[in-house]
mmCIF file of N, CA and C in Angstrom:
data_model
loop_
_atom_site.group_PDB
_atom_site.id
_atom_site.type_symbol
_atom_site.label_atom_id
_atom_site.label_comp_id
_atom_site.label_asym_id
_atom_site.label_seq_id
_atom_site.Cartn_x
_atom_site.Cartn_y
_atom_site.Cartn_z
ATOM 1 N N MET A 1 136.097 26.368 -47.177
ATOM 2 C CA MET A 1 137.159 25.613 -46.578
ATOM 3 C C MET A 1 137.743 24.703 -47.646
ATOM 4 N N VAL A 2 139.038 24.669 -47.687
ATOM 5 C CA VAL A 2 139.736 23.877 -48.697
ATOM 6 C C VAL A 2 140.407 22.702 -48.000
ATOM 7 N N ARG A 3 140.196 21.527 -48.542
ATOM 8 C CA ARG A 3 140.842 20.320 -48.003
ATOM 9 C C ARG A 3 141.822 19.776 -49.038
ATOM 10 N N ILE A 4 142.897 19.262 -48.526
ATOM 11 C CA ILE A 4 143.894 18.667 -49.420
ATOM 12 C C ILE A 4 143.813 17.158 -49.270
ATOM 13 N N SER A 5 143.609 16.479 -50.370
ATOM 14 C CA SER A 5 143.461 15.020 -50.335
ATOM 15 C C SER A 5 144.832 14.351 -50.299
ATOM 16 N N ALA A 6 144.813 13.042 -50.222
ATOM 17 C CA ALA A 6 146.051 12.269 -50.119
ATOM 18 C C ALA A 6 146.930 12.416 -51.369
ATOM 19 N N ASP A 7 146.317 12.651 -52.522
ATOM 20 C CA ASP A 7 147.122 12.782 -53.743
ATOM 21 C C ASP A 7 147.612 14.210 -53.965
ATOM 22 N N GLY A 8 147.294 15.135 -53.041
ATOM 23 C CA GLY A 8 147.806 16.502 -53.116
ATOM 24 C C GLY A 8 146.890 17.481 -53.818
ATOM 25 N N SER A 9 145.737 17.047 -54.295
ATOM 26 C CA SER A 9 144.832 17.978 -54.968
ATOM 27 C C SER A 9 143.924 18.661 -53.935
ATOM 28 N N ALA A 10 143.642 19.912 -54.164
ATOM 29 C CA ALA A 10 142.802 20.691 -53.248
ATOM 30 C C ALA A 10 141.345 20.555 -53.669
ATOM 31 N N ARG A 11 140.493 20.339 -52.704
ATOM 32 C CA ARG A 11 139.051 20.235 -52.962
ATOM 33 C C ARG A 11 138.299 21.082 -51.949
ATOM 34 N N ARG A 12 137.205 21.601 -52.395
ATOM 35 C CA ARG A 12 136.349 22.371 -51.483
ATOM 36 C C ARG A 12 135.428 21.438 -50.722
ATOM 37 N N ALA A 13 135.236 21.756 -49.422
ATOM 38 C CA ALA A 13 134.333 20.937 -48.606
ATOM 39 C C ALA A 13 132.902 21.410 -48.818
ATOM 40 N N ARG A 14 131.974 20.484 -48.741
ATOM 41 C CA ARG A 14 130.560 20.852 -48.868
ATOM 42 C C ARG A 14 130.067 21.425 -47.551
ATOM 43 N N ARG A 15 129.418 22.600 -47.617
ATOM 44 C CA ARG A 15 128.924 23.244 -46.412
ATOM 45 C C ARG A 15 127.426 23.497 -46.493
ATOM 46 N N GLY A 16 126.791 23.112 -47.510
ATOM 47 C CA GLY A 16 125.401 23.463 -47.750
ATOM 48 C C GLY A 16 124.460 23.094 -46.622
ATOM 49 N N GLU A 17 124.486 21.873 -46.180
ATOM 50 C CA GLU A 17 123.522 21.435 -45.181
ATOM 51 C C GLU A 17 123.852 21.959 -43.790
ATOM 52 N N SER A 18 125.115 22.080 -43.456
ATOM 53 C CA SER A 18 125.441 22.585 -42.117
ATOM 54 C C SER A 18 125.058 24.058 -41.988
ATOM 55 N N GLY A 19 125.201 24.830 -43.026
ATOM 56 C CA GLY A 19 124.772 26.224 -42.994
ATOM 57 C C GLY A 19 123.258 26.341 -42.914
ATOM 58 N N GLN A 20 122.577 25.454 -43.592
ATOM 59 C CA GLN A 20 121.113 25.463 -43.563
ATOM 60 C C GLN A 20 120.605 25.071 -42.178
ATOM 61 N N ALA A 21 121.262 24.118 -41.549
ATOM 62 C CA ALA A 21 120.855 23.715 -40.196
ATOM 63 C C ALA A 21 121.048 24.871 -39.217
ATOM 64 N N LEU A 22 122.131 25.609 -39.363
ATOM 65 C CA LEU A 22 122.362 26.767 -38.498
ATOM 66 C C LEU A 22 121.295 27.828 -38.718
ATOM 67 N N LEU A 23 120.934 28.046 -39.964
ATOM 68 C CA LEU A 23 119.897 29.029 -40.279
ATOM 69 C C LEU A 23 118.551 28.619 -39.671
ATOM 70 N N ILE A 24 118.206 27.358 -39.772
ATOM 71 C CA ILE A 24 116.946 26.869 -39.205
ATOM 72 C C ILE A 24 116.970 26.980 -37.682
ATOM 73 N N ALA A 25 118.125 26.678 -37.068
ATOM 74 C CA ALA A 25 118.230 26.798 -35.612
ATOM 75 C C ALA A 25 118.080 28.256 -35.176
ATOM 76 N N LEU A 26 118.683 29.176 -35.914
ATOM 77 C CA LEU A 26 118.544 30.601 -35.584
ATOM 78 C C LEU A 26 117.113 31.077 -35.775
ATOM 79 N N LEU A 27 116.454 30.607 -36.801
ATOM 80 C CA LEU A 27 115.052 30.964 -37.029
ATOM 81 C C LEU A 27 114.165 30.444 -35.900
ATOM 82 N N ALA A 28 114.409 29.208 -35.470
ATOM 83 C CA ALA A 28 113.631 28.645 -34.360
ATOM 84 C C ALA A 28 113.887 29.424 -33.074
ATOM 85 N N LEU A 29 115.129 29.811 -32.839
ATOM 86 C CA LEU A 29 115.456 30.608 -31.659
ATOM 87 C C LEU A 29 114.780 31.978 -31.714
ATOM 88 N N PHE A 30 114.756 32.584 -32.885
ATOM 89 C CA PHE A 30 114.089 33.877 -33.056
ATOM 90 C C PHE A 30 112.590 33.759 -32.789
ATOM 91 N N LEU A 31 111.966 32.723 -33.333
ATOM 92 C CA LEU A 31 110.524 32.533 -33.116
ATOM 93 C C LEU A 31 110.217 32.266 -31.639
ATOM 94 N N ALA A 32 111.074 31.495 -30.975
ATOM 95 C CA ALA A 32 110.853 31.216 -29.550
ATOM 96 C C ALA A 32 111.002 32.498 -28.731
ATOM 97 N N SER A 33 111.960 33.343 -29.076
ATOM 98 C CA SER A 33 112.126 34.596 -28.326
ATOM 99 C C SER A 33 110.956 35.544 -28.579
ATOM 100 N N MET A 34 110.424 35.562 -29.789
ATOM 101 C CA MET A 34 109.253 36.390 -30.085
ATOM 102 C C MET A 34 108.045 35.902 -29.281
ATOM 103 N N ALA A 35 107.855 34.588 -29.217
ATOM 104 C CA ALA A 35 106.743 34.035 -28.447
ATOM 105 C C ALA A 35 106.898 34.366 -26.968
ATOM 106 N N ALA A 36 108.110 34.276 -26.445
ATOM 107 C CA ALA A 36 108.347 34.614 -25.041
ATOM 108 C C ALA A 36 108.072 36.092 -24.788
ATOM 109 N N GLY A 37 108.404 36.935 -25.728
ATOM 110 C CA GLY A 37 108.112 38.362 -25.601
ATOM 111 C C GLY A 37 106.619 38.633 -25.573
ATOM 112 N N PHE A 38 105.876 37.952 -26.437
ATOM 113 C CA PHE A 38 104.418 38.123 -26.450
ATOM 114 C C PHE A 38 103.794 37.644 -25.142
ATOM 115 N N VAL A 39 104.266 36.535 -24.625
ATOM 116 C CA VAL A 39 103.745 36.017 -23.358
ATOM 117 C C VAL A 39 104.057 36.990 -22.224
ATOM 118 N N ALA A 40 105.271 37.539 -22.214
ATOM 119 C CA ALA A 40 105.640 38.496 -21.167
ATOM 120 C C ALA A 40 104.781 39.753 -21.246
ATOM 121 N N GLU A 41 104.513 40.234 -22.446
ATOM 122 C CA GLU A 41 103.669 41.426 -22.608
ATOM 123 C C GLU A 41 102.241 41.147 -22.130
ATOM 124 N N ASP A 42 101.718 39.975 -22.464
ATOM 125 C CA ASP A 42 100.376 39.606 -22.025
ATOM 126 C C ASP A 42 100.296 39.516 -20.503
ATOM 127 N N LEU A 43 101.307 38.924 -19.888
ATOM 128 C CA LEU A 43 101.321 38.821 -18.426
ATOM 129 C C LEU A 43 101.413 40.201 -17.776
ATOM 130 N N ALA A 44 102.183 41.103 -18.365
ATOM 131 C CA ALA A 44 102.300 42.456 -17.815
ATOM 132 C C ALA A 44 100.956 43.184 -17.897
ATOM 133 N N LEU A 45 100.254 43.035 -19.021
ATOM 134 C CA LEU A 45 98.941 43.675 -19.161
ATOM 135 C C LEU A 45 97.933 43.094 -18.172
ATOM 136 N N ARG A 46 97.963 41.784 -17.996
ATOM 137 C CA ARG A 46 97.039 41.161 -17.034
ATOM 138 C C ARG A 46 97.341 41.609 -15.610
ATOM 139 N N GLU A 47 98.634 41.753 -15.289
ATOM 140 C CA GLU A 47 98.993 42.177 -13.938
ATOM 141 C C GLU A 47 98.520 43.606 -13.670
ATOM 142 N N SER A 48 98.688 44.506 -14.641
ATOM 143 C CA SER A 48 98.244 45.879 -14.434
ATOM 144 C C SER A 48 96.722 45.949 -14.312
ATOM 145 N N ALA A 49 95.999 45.142 -15.100
ATOM 146 C CA ALA A 49 94.537 45.123 -14.992
ATOM 147 C C ALA A 49 94.108 44.579 -13.633
ATOM 148 N N LEU A 50 94.804 43.571 -13.139
ATOM 149 C CA LEU A 50 94.482 43.011 -11.833
ATOM 150 C C LEU A 50 94.755 44.011 -10.716
ATOM 151 N N GLN A 51 95.869 44.736 -10.798
ATOM 152 C CA GLN A 51 96.168 45.745 -9.780
ATOM 153 C C GLN A 51 95.138 46.868 -9.800
ATOM 154 N N GLU A 52 94.688 47.238 -10.994
ATOM 155 C CA GLU A 52 93.657 48.274 -11.105
ATOM 156 C C GLU A 52 92.343 47.804 -10.473
ATOM 157 N N GLU A 53 91.979 46.553 -10.707
ATOM 158 C CA GLU A 53 90.754 46.004 -10.121
ATOM 159 C C GLU A 53 90.854 45.934 -8.602
ATOM 160 N N ILE A 54 92.020 45.592 -8.082
ATOM 161 C CA ILE A 54 92.223 45.555 -6.630
ATOM 162 C C ILE A 54 92.065 46.949 -6.042
ATOM 163 N N ALA A 55 92.614 47.952 -6.709
ATOM 164 C CA ALA A 55 92.485 49.333 -6.224
ATOM 165 C C ALA A 55 91.020 49.771 -6.231
ATOM 166 N N ARG A 56 90.288 49.400 -7.277
ATOM 167 C CA ARG A 56 88.857 49.744 -7.324
ATOM 168 C C ARG A 56 88.087 49.090 -6.183
ATOM 169 N N ALA A 57 88.389 47.831 -5.908
ATOM 170 C CA ALA A 57 87.697 47.136 -4.820
ATOM 171 C C ALA A 57 88.030 47.786 -3.475
ATOM 172 N N HIS A 58 89.254 48.228 -3.306
ATOM 173 C CA HIS A 58 89.645 48.894 -2.059
ATOM 174 C C HIS A 58 88.874 50.205 -1.891
ATOM 175 N N VAL A 59 88.777 50.981 -2.959
ATOM 176 C CA VAL A 59 88.040 52.255 -2.894
ATOM 177 C C VAL A 59 86.563 51.995 -2.639
ATOM 178 N N ARG A 60 86.008 50.969 -3.297
ATOM 179 C CA ARG A 60 84.600 50.632 -3.041
ATOM 180 C C ARG A 60 84.370 50.266 -1.584
ATOM 181 N N GLY A 61 85.284 49.527 -0.986
ATOM 182 C CA GLY A 61 85.168 49.165 0.426
ATOM 183 C C GLY A 61 85.235 50.387 1.328
ATOM 184 N N LEU A 62 86.136 51.309 1.002
ATOM 185 C CA LEU A 62 86.223 52.538 1.797
ATOM 186 C C LEU A 62 84.949 53.373 1.676
ATOM 187 N N LEU A 63 84.404 53.462 0.474
ATOM 188 C CA LEU A 63 83.167 54.231 0.283
ATOM 189 C C LEU A 63 81.995 53.577 1.000
ATOM 190 N N ASP A 64 81.896 52.259 0.931
ATOM 191 C CA ASP A 64 80.821 51.563 1.643
ATOM 192 C C ASP A 64 80.929 51.797 3.145
ATOM 193 N N GLY A 65 82.130 51.772 3.676
ATOM 194 C CA GLY A 65 82.335 52.030 5.099
ATOM 195 C C GLY A 65 81.945 53.442 5.483
ATOM 196 N N ALA A 66 82.288 54.415 4.628
ATOM 197 C CA ALA A 66 81.938 55.807 4.918
ATOM 198 C C ALA A 66 80.423 56.016 4.887
ATOM 199 N N VAL A 67 79.757 55.391 3.919
ATOM 200 C CA VAL A 67 78.292 55.507 3.842
ATOM 201 C C VAL A 67 77.645 54.844 5.054
ATOM 202 N N ALA A 68 78.133 53.676 5.436
ATOM 203 C CA ALA A 68 77.567 52.992 6.603
ATOM 204 C C ALA A 68 77.785 53.802 7.873
ATOM 205 N N GLU A 69 78.950 54.404 8.006
ATOM 206 C CA GLU A 69 79.216 55.225 9.191
ATOM 207 C C GLU A 69 78.320 56.457 9.219
ATOM 208 N N GLY A 70 78.126 57.082 8.064
ATOM 209 C CA GLY A 70 77.240 58.248 8.007
ATOM 210 C C GLY A 70 75.801 57.897 8.334
ATOM 211 N N LEU A 71 75.305 56.784 7.804
ATOM 212 C CA LEU A 71 73.936 56.363 8.104
ATOM 213 C C LEU A 71 73.780 55.988 9.573
ATOM 214 N N ALA A 72 74.802 55.368 10.146
ATOM 215 C CA ALA A 72 74.730 55.025 11.570
ATOM 216 C C ALA A 72 74.700 56.294 12.415
ATOM 217 N N TYR A 73 75.461 57.286 12.023
ATOM 218 C CA TYR A 73 75.458 58.542 12.763
ATOM 219 C C TYR A 73 74.095 59.224 12.667
ATOM 220 N N LEU A 74 73.483 59.166 11.484
ATOM 221 C CA LEU A 74 72.168 59.797 11.311
ATOM 222 C C LEU A 74 71.060 59.045 12.028
ATOM 223 N N SER A 75 71.237 57.770 12.278
ATOM 224 C CA SER A 75 70.168 56.994 12.907
ATOM 225 C C SER A 75 70.170 57.108 14.434
ATOM 226 N N ILE A 76 71.146 57.755 15.025
ATOM 227 C CA ILE A 76 71.178 57.914 16.480
ATOM 228 C C ILE A 76 70.095 58.914 16.882
ATOM 229 N N PRO A 77 69.185 58.524 17.786
ATOM 230 C CA PRO A 77 68.137 59.475 18.205
ATOM 231 C C PRO A 77 68.737 60.584 19.083
ATOM 232 N N ARG A 78 68.389 61.802 18.764
ATOM 233 C CA ARG A 78 68.866 62.965 19.520
ATOM 234 C C ARG A 78 67.654 63.792 19.938
ATOM 235 N N PRO A 79 67.743 64.417 21.092
ATOM 236 C CA PRO A 79 66.638 65.293 21.495
ATOM 237 C C PRO A 79 66.593 66.551 20.619
ATOM 238 N N LEU A 80 65.396 67.015 20.360
ATOM 239 C CA LEU A 80 65.255 68.237 19.557
ATOM 240 C C LEU A 80 65.721 69.437 20.366
ATOM 241 N N PRO A 81 66.254 70.444 19.685
ATOM 242 C CA PRO A 81 66.625 71.671 20.392
ATOM 243 C C PRO A 81 65.385 72.328 21.008
ATOM 244 N N ALA A 82 65.589 73.148 22.008
ATOM 245 C CA ALA A 82 64.483 73.762 22.772
ATOM 246 C C ALA A 82 63.587 74.607 21.911
ATOM 247 N N GLY A 83 64.097 75.263 20.907
ATOM 248 C CA GLY A 83 63.285 76.136 20.090
ATOM 249 C C GLY A 83 62.453 75.411 19.045
ATOM 250 N N MET A 84 62.671 74.137 18.816
ATOM 251 C CA MET A 84 61.969 73.421 17.760
ATOM 252 C C MET A 84 60.788 72.616 18.283
ATOM 253 N N ARG A 85 60.426 72.700 19.547
ATOM 254 C CA ARG A 85 59.327 71.885 20.082
ATOM 255 C C ARG A 85 58.002 72.486 19.844
#
């Protein structure tokens, strides 16, 4: 950027620090977005592991119920058939 002073001479404006501040702000924004991405990935992995554990617990409950029902059925006393006495 060129500035013209009161006496008519052209001078260049200093931009060094403002460009550096923009670069640092962009770097900080990039690092924050990377951290947010890592946190989101970690949460997604934890959610899938939790859903898998819930499914396992549900299947275990169904299997326990089936075993209990089978044992209850086997424990009912029944008369022996006529040929087995």
